[in-house]
Amino acid sequence: MQGLNPEQQAAVRHIDSPLLVLAGAGSGKTRVIVEKIVHLIESKGTPARGIWAVTFTNKAAREMGERIGNRLPAERRRGLNISTFHTLGLNLIRREIRTLGLRPGFTVLDAEDSLNLIKSLLQQNDAAAGMIEPKEAQWQISQWKNDLLTPNQAAEISADEVQAACASLYSDYARQLTACNALDFDDLIKRPVELLRDDPEARERWQHRVRYLLVDEYQDTNASQYELVRLLVGKLGRLTAVGDDHQSIYAWRGARPENLVHLARDFPGLTTVKLEQNYRSVNTVLTAANQLIANDPTTQPKTLWSAVGPGEAHRVLVCDTAEDEAERIATDILHRHFKDDSPYRNFAILFRGNHQARLIEQQLRKLSIPYILTGGQSFFERAEVKDAMAYLRLMANPSDDAALLRIINTPRRGIGPTTLERLGQIARERHVHLAAAARSVTAAQRLDTRVHHQLTQFLDWLDATRERMDQQPAAEAMRRMLEEIDYFGYLREQENSAKAAERRWTTLQDWLEWTERIAVDNDSGESLSLSELVQKMSLLGILEQKTRDQDDNAVRLLTLHAAKGLEFPHVYLTGMEEDLLPHHDCQEEERLAEERRLCFVGITRAQRSLTFTLTRRRRRYGQWRDVRPSRFLEEVEADLLRWEGIGVQKSDEENRATAAEAMTAIRAMLGKS
């Protein structure tokens, strides 16, 4: 435990009763979790297979695994379980598949597949049709699942006709998932919770298997995740929960920061340790953050401090318009890049909403400043990858209707919407999936003879391909399959240029290489079965957010929500105005408190310098409106802020002078006069 401060050491050594670690921003919480796992294995003799560490992103789980890999030899950490909540849920479901009433090869639907299924059901549900938007219904069903409510319970608590219609749709949705042998993302937590809650034998099995549980970002857990932790830990309470209520910013997607408080209710012997020493930021950054968050009465008090250095006052750039704000930020970054020889990767521009990025992007491009906008289309969201994945899902689960509907005419096979509508009706009447319905006598009688022949011929080809996949690696079989259906030819038909088709084909080759890499079990080294591979790929595709190599020398543009967990030497926090931050939809007390915590997250991303920007007027709904500085700036003491650009003319002159100085530096660097 060399190098740990006293509070960190106390958190690592405490193992005999439940522990809550309130870890402030930048306080080394990941190191504490890693050191505790090492301590449990090396000093306490806990078998690695009995230790389970859970976090919220694949990236965090990978980082944790890499750090432990640097501390322990492979044989000492073999069997250690580090994963996201949903991967933990998937592993439990796989082991308990028969108990849960699932068939091997079940499918995990992503958000798009789930939405498409809901759209299809809405067309058939007279009570819900025309009353609910598909995305609204998807959100409501997800909320009910996260709150562990069944369709019947949802119907009982429905407050109006819209919710009652949505509950009816939820019932149809649940039945369809069962018919398709499929789960959605929320089921990966809900189904394990229901099993552990209702089956004492399964609960005892899993409490014996999970000897010690460590949970990161506990403030972000929802109701079902909290209940999963409680059921896994049991009465012995071998739990370390690590979280920071100051950084609870996900209530809009079901997170319940009060779960930190509930720990003391459910685990009476709970011990709390606070980590307040920050290891990344200068003290002026932390002082501003402390002053801001002190106005949040809903959180437990912590005072961040640092030995990094004192730091300078934070600049507040007052600009005339959003266009001026974008120009000022871009020019300032260019100036500091050359003047201080600071790489572009050292700069981050944070904003409340993605719409704020457009003008900033324009100015960065104008000055040839490289940048990365976080939140673009991810690898797994590309149509060609989703098409290939749908084929693979069908190989593993012939009853996956969502996958079949996606690829039945990709490439085109002349099977039109009328045929699919009739086929769906037959499937509902017979209570079977679409492929089974297509092979029925009823389908042969009701469908056009030519189209029915094409349909059954396609299903026969799928069966033959499935048999081939049992005898060769999945990626190799997929390559052959894509050639057989001439998918590249399909891409050429879809795209306006050969280059665009080539780019999409190259993306598919990258996907096939990735498939080969992950087709091996991490622990045993053995090849995964087709169904295991598809389940793993589906989960990774759902969880994976677009990430770029941190070595890319580019300015980062990202929302405050996306910035959580990251850090940068120089941060620009933009749009520090009323109605932007805090957002105009978040004025009631509870939501305003979360907006303040969102601002706290933005401030604590900065390591060395922090710059706030705002405008005097901003265009909204096509009209210019005067704006006021954010109330959050008023909650930071005046001596920590250095206001610039109070006069419009002066601000313009400063911009021109700064740009000229930057250009002079560029010429000098290039050896030009």
XYZ file of C-alpha atoms in Angstrom:
673
model
C 0.000 0.000 0.000
C 2.986 2.224 -0.451
C 2.060 5.679 -1.700
C -1.533 5.623 -0.453
C -2.695 8.399 1.838
C -4.186 7.440 5.258
C -7.802 7.559 4.060
C -7.025 5.421 1.015
C -5.226 2.887 3.224
C -8.216 2.732 5.574
C -10.515 2.014 2.616
C -8.221 -0.750 1.337
C -7.833 -2.498 4.702
C -11.500 -2.433 5.684
C -12.993 -5.792 4.611
C -14.974 -7.225 7.543
C -18.123 -5.141 7.143
C -19.850 -3.039 4.464
C -17.913 0.058 3.398
C -18.925 3.235 1.594
C -16.055 5.217 0.082
C -17.134 8.783 -0.701
C -14.463 9.549 -3.283
C -14.141 13.150 -4.408
C -13.199 14.063 -7.973
C -9.621 13.052 -8.812
C -9.075 11.386 -5.426
C -7.679 8.111 -6.783
C -10.747 5.896 -6.352
C -9.717 3.466 -9.110
C -6.378 2.973 -7.405
C -8.168 2.234 -4.136
C -10.332 -0.431 -5.800
C -7.290 -1.995 -7.487
C -5.250 -1.994 -4.257
C -8.155 -3.513 -2.348
C -8.476 -6.361 -4.844
C -4.723 -7.006 -4.577
C -5.004 -6.884 -0.762
C -7.903 -9.369 -0.746
C -5.958 -11.831 -2.910
C -2.409 -11.394 -1.581
C -2.950 -10.628 2.117
C -6.323 -12.198 2.903
C -6.141 -15.242 0.650
C -9.469 -14.588 -1.045
C -9.684 -16.638 -4.256
C -9.693 -14.338 -7.296
C -12.783 -16.108 -8.690
C -14.713 -15.022 -5.581
C -14.008 -11.298 -6.129
C -16.375 -9.320 -8.357
C -15.730 -5.691 -9.322
C -18.502 -3.829 -11.124
C -18.477 -0.487 -12.908
C -20.527 1.270 -15.594
C -18.411 1.283 -18.752
C -16.269 -1.205 -20.633
C -13.493 1.363 -20.678
C -13.426 1.602 -16.866
C -13.525 -2.193 -16.544
C -10.634 -2.566 -19.017
C -8.565 0.050 -17.205
C -9.149 -1.669 -13.873
C -8.187 -5.042 -15.353
C -5.007 -3.618 -16.879
C -3.935 -2.078 -13.569
C -4.482 -5.331 -11.695
C -2.586 -7.135 -14.453
C 0.385 -4.906 -13.660
C 0.195 -5.847 -9.972
C -0.536 -9.568 -9.988
C 0.773 -12.493 -12.081
C -1.751 -14.253 -14.306
C -2.086 -17.315 -12.079
C -2.963 -15.170 -9.032
C -5.715 -13.208 -10.795
C -7.211 -16.062 -12.826
C -10.985 -16.105 -12.479
C -11.210 -12.508 -11.236
C -14.472 -10.923 -12.367
C -14.276 -7.288 -13.545
C -17.173 -6.128 -15.647
C -20.042 -3.728 -16.149
C -23.357 -4.315 -14.380
C -24.877 -5.614 -17.592
C -22.045 -8.038 -18.279
C -22.450 -9.366 -14.740
C -26.156 -9.800 -15.432
C -25.476 -11.576 -18.719
C -23.026 -13.969 -17.035
C -25.607 -14.782 -14.380
C -28.303 -15.373 -17.016
C -26.018 -17.711 -18.973
C -25.362 -19.819 -15.870
C -29.034 -19.855 -14.898
C -30.522 -20.127 -18.381
C -32.716 -23.134 -17.596
C -33.895 -21.715 -14.286
C -34.920 -18.542 -16.101
C -36.830 -20.448 -18.771
C -34.690 -19.232 -21.665
C -33.486 -21.370 -24.553
C -29.795 -21.530 -25.584
C -28.863 -18.928 -28.183
C -31.073 -16.180 -26.759
C -30.641 -12.737 -28.336
C -29.824 -9.450 -26.598
C -31.605 -6.626 -28.422
C -29.924 -3.241 -28.723
C -31.859 0.035 -28.477
C -32.653 0.176 -32.199
C -33.952 -3.392 -32.333
C -36.052 -2.729 -29.240
C -37.469 0.446 -30.781
C -38.313 -1.334 -34.042
C -40.148 -4.027 -32.114
C -42.122 -1.377 -30.218
C -43.013 0.365 -33.494
C -44.301 -2.912 -34.891
C -46.365 -3.614 -31.773
C -47.802 -0.097 -31.749
C -49.279 -0.721 -35.190
C -51.112 -3.753 -33.791
C -52.185 -2.317 -30.407
C -55.427 -0.386 -30.796
C -55.219 0.985 -27.248
C -51.775 2.513 -27.788
C -51.788 3.371 -31.511
C -51.763 7.105 -32.126
C -51.543 7.867 -28.409
C -47.843 7.217 -27.747
C -44.652 7.991 -29.639
C -42.403 4.909 -30.012
C -39.421 6.502 -28.248
C -41.638 7.727 -25.436
C -43.000 4.201 -25.015
C -39.471 2.751 -25.081
C -38.364 5.174 -22.351
C -41.396 4.429 -20.174
C -41.014 0.653 -20.481
C -37.329 0.996 -19.622
C -38.194 3.048 -16.518
C -40.712 0.432 -15.394
C -38.179 -2.337 -15.898
C -35.517 -0.428 -13.972
C -38.043 -0.051 -11.158
C -38.645 -3.840 -11.346
C -42.303 -3.467 -12.308
C -44.145 -6.141 -14.307
C -46.660 -5.178 -17.015
C -49.536 -5.874 -14.589
C -47.962 -3.689 -11.894
C -47.368 -0.943 -14.447
C -51.047 -1.088 -15.407
C -52.089 -0.819 -11.756
C -50.074 2.373 -11.137
C -50.914 4.053 -14.461
C -52.115 7.569 -13.733
C -53.863 8.308 -17.032
C -54.939 6.845 -20.371
C -51.519 7.337 -21.943
C -49.743 5.369 -19.205
C -52.446 2.690 -19.294
C -51.962 2.327 -23.055
C -48.205 2.153 -22.537
C -48.687 -0.574 -19.908
C -50.764 -2.541 -22.426
C -47.949 -2.148 -24.940
C -45.434 -3.259 -22.274
C -47.427 -6.489 -21.894
C -47.333 -7.121 -25.666
C -43.625 -6.283 -25.729
C -42.811 -8.750 -22.939
C -44.741 -11.548 -24.666
C -42.984 -10.868 -27.965
C -39.550 -10.996 -26.316
C -40.432 -14.376 -24.844
C -41.643 -15.667 -28.206
C -38.408 -14.544 -29.862
C -36.199 -15.968 -27.082
C -34.824 -12.453 -26.651
C -33.904 -10.018 -23.888
C -33.492 -6.278 -24.052
C -30.760 -4.331 -22.276
C -32.835 -3.696 -19.138
C -33.600 -7.418 -18.807
C -29.912 -8.080 -18.166
C -30.440 -6.607 -14.693
C -34.167 -7.171 -14.152
C -34.189 -10.907 -14.842
C -31.261 -11.712 -12.474
C -32.865 -9.593 -9.736
C -36.167 -11.449 -10.103
C -34.367 -14.796 -9.964
C -32.317 -13.959 -6.858
C -35.328 -12.410 -5.132
C -37.753 -15.273 -5.815
C -35.512 -18.368 -5.819
C -33.763 -18.994 -2.452
C -31.558 -21.752 -3.894
C -30.284 -19.541 -6.727
C -29.723 -16.702 -4.272
C -27.662 -18.945 -1.984
C -25.628 -20.215 -4.953
C -24.716 -16.712 -6.038
C -24.030 -15.342 -2.578
C -21.596 -18.223 -2.111
C -20.009 -17.503 -5.514
C -19.620 -13.751 -4.893
C -17.286 -13.732 -1.878
C -16.573 -9.998 -2.128
C -18.236 -7.319 -4.253
C -16.763 -3.911 -5.160
C -18.986 -1.408 -6.977
C -17.686 1.774 -8.617
C -19.742 4.929 -9.386
C -22.393 3.834 -6.896
C -24.225 7.154 -7.168
C -25.165 6.188 -10.742
C -27.004 2.974 -9.806
C -30.732 2.730 -10.484
C -33.303 0.797 -8.438
C -32.716 -2.575 -10.117
C -28.909 -2.302 -9.946
C -29.102 -1.424 -6.243
C -31.335 -4.436 -5.613
C -28.960 -6.708 -7.557
C -26.075 -5.601 -5.317
C -28.137 -6.115 -2.157
C -29.172 -9.634 -3.185
C -25.660 -10.672 -4.226
C -24.039 -9.419 -1.021
C -26.602 -10.888 1.381
C -26.385 -10.719 5.155
C -22.591 -10.955 5.325
C -22.330 -7.580 3.626
C -18.950 -8.119 1.965
C -19.309 -4.934 -0.038
C -17.255 -1.885 -0.934
C -19.314 0.805 -2.633
C -17.368 3.705 -4.134
C -19.158 6.849 -5.241
C -19.414 10.612 -5.219
C -22.808 12.232 -4.711
C -21.255 15.502 -5.928
C -20.990 13.898 -9.377
C -24.480 12.420 -9.560
C -25.684 13.713 -12.948
C -27.724 10.889 -14.448
C -31.149 11.109 -12.771
C -32.655 11.599 -16.241
C -31.729 8.015 -17.110
C -32.838 6.443 -13.845
C -29.831 6.912 -11.535
C -30.719 7.334 -7.880
C -28.067 9.156 -5.837
C -30.133 8.415 -2.717
C -28.872 4.832 -3.066
C -25.763 6.045 -1.230
C -27.983 6.960 1.733
C -29.966 3.716 1.512
C -26.780 1.731 2.110
C -26.831 2.762 5.775
C -30.474 1.588 6.017
C -29.860 -1.809 4.421
C -26.428 -2.403 5.965
C -26.573 -1.181 9.598
C -22.861 -1.879 10.149
C -21.823 0.429 7.289
C -18.530 2.343 7.653
C -17.903 5.508 5.631
C -14.489 6.760 4.479
C -14.055 10.082 2.663
C -11.349 10.657 0.041
C -10.831 14.418 -0.274
C -7.259 14.794 -1.559
C -7.318 15.495 -5.298
C -4.291 14.393 -7.340
C -4.831 16.185 -10.643
C -5.955 19.798 -10.232
C -4.531 23.050 -8.893
C -6.226 24.447 -5.793
C -8.014 27.347 -7.491
C -9.960 24.778 -9.524
C -10.866 22.821 -6.395
C -11.746 25.936 -4.395
C -14.196 27.041 -7.097
C -15.696 23.542 -7.162
C -16.012 23.447 -3.355
C -17.698 26.859 -3.270
C -20.173 25.840 -5.962
C -21.147 22.462 -4.503
C -21.529 23.919 -1.001
C -24.853 25.294 -2.290
C -26.207 21.751 -2.801
C -27.951 20.691 0.436
C -28.697 17.197 -0.934
C -25.091 15.957 -0.845
C -22.745 14.990 1.951
C -20.055 17.617 2.584
C -16.545 17.007 1.254
C -13.751 19.542 0.835
C -11.387 18.816 -2.027
C -7.776 19.914 -1.669
C -4.576 19.356 -3.602
C -0.822 19.401 -3.245
C -0.400 20.053 -6.982
C -0.077 23.827 -6.589
C -2.067 27.027 -5.960
C -3.162 27.858 -9.526
C -4.401 31.087 -11.076
C -7.763 32.823 -11.095
C -10.198 31.528 -13.707
C -10.890 33.662 -16.749
C -14.481 34.557 -17.625
C -14.707 35.564 -21.286
C -17.744 37.730 -22.010
C -18.580 37.671 -25.725
C -21.253 39.433 -27.739
C -22.830 36.431 -29.502
C -22.380 32.671 -29.863
C -20.402 33.305 -33.055
C -18.066 35.610 -31.139
C -17.792 33.051 -28.340
C -16.737 30.318 -30.784
C -14.211 32.618 -32.468
C -12.761 33.717 -29.132
C -12.314 30.136 -27.918
C -10.695 28.927 -31.164
C -8.359 31.921 -31.346
C -7.412 31.543 -27.691
C -6.539 27.865 -28.149
C -4.442 28.624 -31.226
C -2.608 31.344 -29.323
C -1.885 29.139 -26.295
C -0.908 26.187 -28.486
C 1.961 28.145 -30.063
C 2.836 30.513 -27.236
C 3.102 27.789 -24.578
C 4.020 24.929 -26.951
C 0.988 23.080 -25.585
C -0.332 20.145 -27.688
C -3.911 20.404 -28.902
C -4.798 17.281 -26.915
C -4.342 19.370 -23.746
C -7.482 21.400 -24.520
C -11.124 20.466 -23.998
C -14.252 22.467 -24.789
C -17.271 21.460 -22.716
C -20.901 22.415 -23.280
C -24.363 21.627 -21.894
C -25.900 20.561 -25.207
C -24.572 19.227 -28.515
C -26.179 22.092 -30.443
C -23.514 24.414 -29.010
C -20.764 22.540 -30.855
C -21.639 23.558 -34.430
C -20.270 27.128 -34.335
C -17.204 26.029 -32.388
C -16.471 23.348 -34.985
C -16.715 25.954 -37.751
C -14.148 28.196 -36.072
C -11.759 25.330 -35.318
C -11.895 24.237 -38.953
C -11.386 27.829 -40.083
C -8.131 28.003 -38.089
C -7.079 24.442 -39.095
C -7.197 23.273 -35.489
C -7.706 19.486 -35.301
C -10.551 18.369 -33.045
C -12.555 15.340 -31.972
C -16.283 15.678 -31.355
C -17.354 12.984 -28.931
C -20.777 11.549 -29.613
C -20.627 10.893 -33.364
C -21.817 7.648 -34.925
C -20.052 4.710 -33.352
C -18.578 1.691 -35.112
C -21.449 -0.494 -33.853
C -24.133 1.910 -35.085
C -23.061 1.736 -38.746
C -25.671 0.138 -40.979
C -23.264 -2.366 -42.547
C -22.117 -3.602 -39.126
C -25.689 -3.910 -37.896
C -26.610 -5.853 -41.065
C -23.756 -8.326 -40.596
C -24.545 -8.618 -36.904
C -28.189 -9.376 -37.706
C -27.105 -12.271 -39.962
C -24.888 -13.606 -37.204
C -27.688 -13.285 -34.644
C -29.973 -15.326 -36.884
C -27.325 -18.025 -37.118
C -27.313 -18.292 -33.321
C -31.049 -17.807 -32.745
C -33.395 -18.725 -35.627
C -36.323 -17.228 -33.665
C -34.809 -13.716 -33.612
C -37.562 -11.859 -35.482
C -35.870 -8.456 -35.189
C -32.758 -9.777 -36.962
C -34.800 -11.541 -39.638
C -36.810 -8.417 -40.432
C -33.612 -6.375 -40.748
C -31.901 -8.590 -43.314
C -34.716 -10.347 -45.142
C -34.406 -7.781 -47.933
C -30.734 -6.879 -47.435
C -29.783 -7.393 -50.220
C -33.184 -7.221 -51.931
C -35.014 -10.531 -52.361
C -38.435 -9.334 -53.489
C -40.130 -10.097 -50.165
C -42.298 -7.038 -49.710
C -44.064 -5.424 -46.710
C -47.413 -7.041 -47.582
C -45.841 -10.500 -47.358
C -44.158 -9.631 -44.067
C -47.406 -8.254 -42.659
C -49.256 -11.486 -43.522
C -46.384 -13.547 -42.165
C -46.516 -11.593 -38.903
C -50.232 -12.252 -38.629
C -49.662 -15.998 -39.089
C -46.915 -15.947 -36.462
C -49.220 -14.249 -33.948
C -52.049 -16.670 -34.634
C -49.791 -19.711 -34.186
C -47.720 -18.135 -31.323
C -44.452 -18.865 -33.117
C -41.569 -16.829 -34.517
C -41.525 -15.634 -38.142
C -39.225 -18.317 -39.559
C -41.423 -21.071 -38.099
C -44.519 -19.324 -39.431
C -42.975 -19.157 -42.928
C -42.560 -22.937 -43.007
C -46.136 -23.626 -41.908
C -48.904 -24.997 -44.080
C -50.872 -21.819 -43.370
C -48.112 -19.702 -44.953
C -48.046 -21.924 -48.036
C -51.810 -21.404 -48.402
C -51.980 -17.662 -47.737
C -48.808 -16.307 -49.339
C -48.132 -15.812 -53.033
C -46.591 -19.059 -54.329
C -43.561 -17.381 -55.913
C -42.828 -15.204 -52.878
C -43.329 -18.120 -50.499
C -40.808 -20.138 -52.513
C -38.285 -17.274 -52.301
C -38.874 -17.019 -48.577
C -38.391 -20.718 -47.848
C -35.379 -20.833 -50.180
C -33.804 -18.010 -48.155
C -34.534 -19.829 -44.878
C -32.999 -23.041 -46.283
C -29.866 -21.080 -47.155
C -29.755 -19.708 -43.604
C -29.981 -23.254 -42.219
C -27.139 -24.432 -44.461
C -24.989 -21.471 -43.448
C -25.762 -22.163 -39.785
C -24.538 -25.755 -40.143
C -21.359 -24.509 -41.789
C -20.739 -22.153 -38.906
C -20.657 -25.075 -36.501
C -17.628 -26.418 -38.385
C -15.477 -23.318 -38.913
C -14.673 -20.031 -37.153
C -17.516 -17.514 -37.215
C -15.487 -14.744 -38.906
C -14.401 -17.104 -41.697
C -17.972 -18.294 -42.233
C -19.213 -14.685 -42.220
C -16.691 -13.710 -44.917
C -17.955 -16.506 -47.133
C -21.570 -15.575 -46.412
C -21.042 -11.901 -47.325
C -19.525 -13.033 -50.616
C -22.421 -15.402 -51.316
C -25.017 -12.658 -50.901
C -22.774 -10.172 -52.794
C -23.034 -7.639 -50.003
C -20.363 -5.478 -51.643
C -22.528 -5.284 -54.746
C -25.426 -4.224 -52.521
C -23.255 -1.446 -51.052
C -22.359 -0.219 -54.538
C -26.074 0.014 -55.348
C -26.760 1.906 -52.130
C -23.977 4.492 -52.414
C -23.508 7.341 -54.874
C -19.787 6.687 -55.267
C -17.466 3.696 -55.407
C -15.308 5.273 -52.664
C -18.234 5.409 -50.252
C -19.009 1.736 -50.903
C -15.329 0.856 -50.404
C -15.287 2.697 -47.056
C -18.298 0.747 -45.834
C -16.779 -2.544 -47.058
C -13.550 -1.709 -45.222
C -15.576 -1.107 -42.063
C -17.000 -4.610 -42.429
C -13.506 -6.089 -42.765
C -12.543 -4.293 -39.543
C -15.617 -5.807 -37.888
C -14.639 -9.305 -39.052
C -11.114 -8.872 -37.660
C -12.614 -7.687 -34.367
C -14.874 -10.751 -34.363
C -11.833 -13.009 -34.658
C -10.122 -11.244 -31.743
C -13.003 -11.563 -29.280
C -14.083 -15.097 -30.244
C -11.919 -16.606 -27.489
C -12.854 -16.910 -23.811
C -10.597 -14.649 -21.738
C -10.158 -17.161 -18.906
C -9.985 -20.584 -20.593
C -8.523 -19.537 -23.947
C -11.091 -21.752 -25.686
C -13.213 -20.638 -28.622
C -16.645 -19.325 -27.726
C -19.696 -21.085 -29.059
C -21.649 -19.190 -31.694
C -24.383 -18.192 -29.233
C -21.811 -17.071 -26.623
C -19.961 -15.050 -29.259
C -23.137 -13.337 -30.457
C -24.204 -12.511 -26.897
C -20.762 -11.066 -26.156
C -20.743 -9.029 -29.364
C -24.265 -7.717 -28.743
C -23.385 -6.572 -25.253
C -20.132 -4.934 -26.345
C -21.956 -3.169 -29.144
C -24.550 -1.804 -26.730
C -22.049 -0.725 -24.093
C -19.242 0.533 -26.270
C -19.128 4.296 -26.727
C -17.051 5.835 -29.445
C -13.542 6.401 -28.134
C -10.495 7.830 -29.831
C -6.852 7.200 -29.146
C -5.865 9.549 -26.350
C -2.618 10.222 -28.198
C -4.501 11.962 -31.015
C -3.252 15.542 -30.996
C -6.669 17.149 -31.219
C -8.885 19.420 -29.164
C -11.721 17.494 -27.507
C -15.307 18.747 -27.855
C -17.813 17.036 -25.595
C -20.876 17.534 -23.445
C -20.587 17.851 -19.697
C -22.267 14.462 -19.298
C -19.730 12.831 -21.630
C -16.809 14.542 -19.857
C -17.347 12.741 -16.556
C -14.313 10.654 -15.660
C -11.969 12.556 -17.996
C -9.386 15.246 -17.260
C -7.551 17.846 -19.321
C -4.843 20.435 -18.581
C -6.945 23.280 -20.037
C -10.745 23.375 -20.005
C -13.184 25.829 -21.602
C -16.635 25.666 -19.988
C -18.938 27.359 -22.489
C -22.417 28.879 -22.325
C -22.254 29.883 -18.654
C -25.654 31.537 -18.901
C -29.077 31.217 -17.362
C -31.248 28.865 -19.455
C -28.152 27.063 -20.771
C -26.391 26.120 -17.529
C -28.634 25.718 -15.633
C -30.871 24.565 -18.463
C -34.222 26.333 -18.833
C -36.067 23.012 -18.282
C -34.314 22.417 -14.955
C -35.477 25.236 -12.704
C -37.245 23.267 -9.959
C -35.139 22.506 -6.898
C -34.231 18.864 -7.522
C -33.263 19.319 -11.171
C -31.461 22.574 -10.412
C -29.310 20.688 -7.889
C -28.335 18.214 -10.611
C -27.451 21.102 -12.961
C -25.158 22.450 -10.245
C -23.512 19.041 -9.943
C -23.125 18.999 -13.728
C -21.269 22.317 -13.525
C -19.163 20.848 -10.691
C -18.184 17.961 -12.984
C -17.155 20.456 -15.680
C -15.012 22.500 -13.311
C -13.227 19.468 -11.867
C -12.187 18.228 -15.325
C -9.566 21.018 -15.379
C -6.042 20.259 -14.195
C -4.201 23.564 -14.663
C -6.489 26.220 -16.132
C -10.209 26.825 -16.382
C -11.911 29.336 -18.664
C -15.627 30.143 -18.513
C -17.319 31.705 -21.541
C -20.710 33.357 -21.981
C -22.497 35.760 -24.318
C -24.545 38.929 -23.893
C -27.187 37.791 -26.351
C -28.006 34.493 -28.004
C -30.354 33.533 -30.809
C -33.188 31.301 -29.657
C -36.085 30.143 -31.832
C -34.925 32.557 -34.542
C -34.894 35.649 -32.316
C -32.122 37.475 -30.484
C -32.497 37.476 -26.707
C -30.437 39.155 -24.027
C -29.041 36.634 -21.561
C -27.828 36.747 -17.978
C -24.678 35.134 -16.563
C -25.263 31.776 -14.903
C -26.151 31.880 -11.224
C -23.375 29.314 -10.766
C -20.784 32.015 -11.484
C -22.256 34.010 -8.604
C -21.681 31.040 -6.288
C -17.917 31.269 -6.881
C -16.144 34.000 -4.918
C -15.219 37.054 -6.980
C -11.468 36.872 -6.242
C -11.334 33.499 -8.059
C -12.672 34.990 -11.311
C -10.992 37.362 -13.787
C -13.577 38.847 -16.133
C -12.473 39.759 -19.659
C -14.199 41.346 -22.640
C -16.645 43.545 -20.749
C -16.672 46.028 -23.646
C -17.695 44.737 -27.081
C -15.160 46.829 -28.975
C -12.375 45.879 -26.612
C -13.223 42.217 -27.035
C -13.006 42.504 -30.832
C -9.638 44.240 -30.578
C -8.362 41.576 -28.206
C -9.431 38.862 -30.623
C -7.581 40.500 -33.521
C -4.459 41.113 -31.436
C -4.440 37.527 -30.162
C -4.899 36.125 -33.666
C -2.082 38.323 -35.015
C 0.205 37.188 -32.197
C -0.609 33.554 -32.934
C 0.134 34.031 -36.649
C 3.461 35.648 -35.788
C 4.305 32.592 -33.687
C 3.357 30.298 -36.566
C 5.592 32.185 -39.017
C 8.484 32.105 -36.548
C 7.991 28.384 -36.089
C 8.083 27.846 -39.849
C 11.160 30.058 -40.215
C 9.362 32.726 -42.243
C 9.641 36.478 -41.883
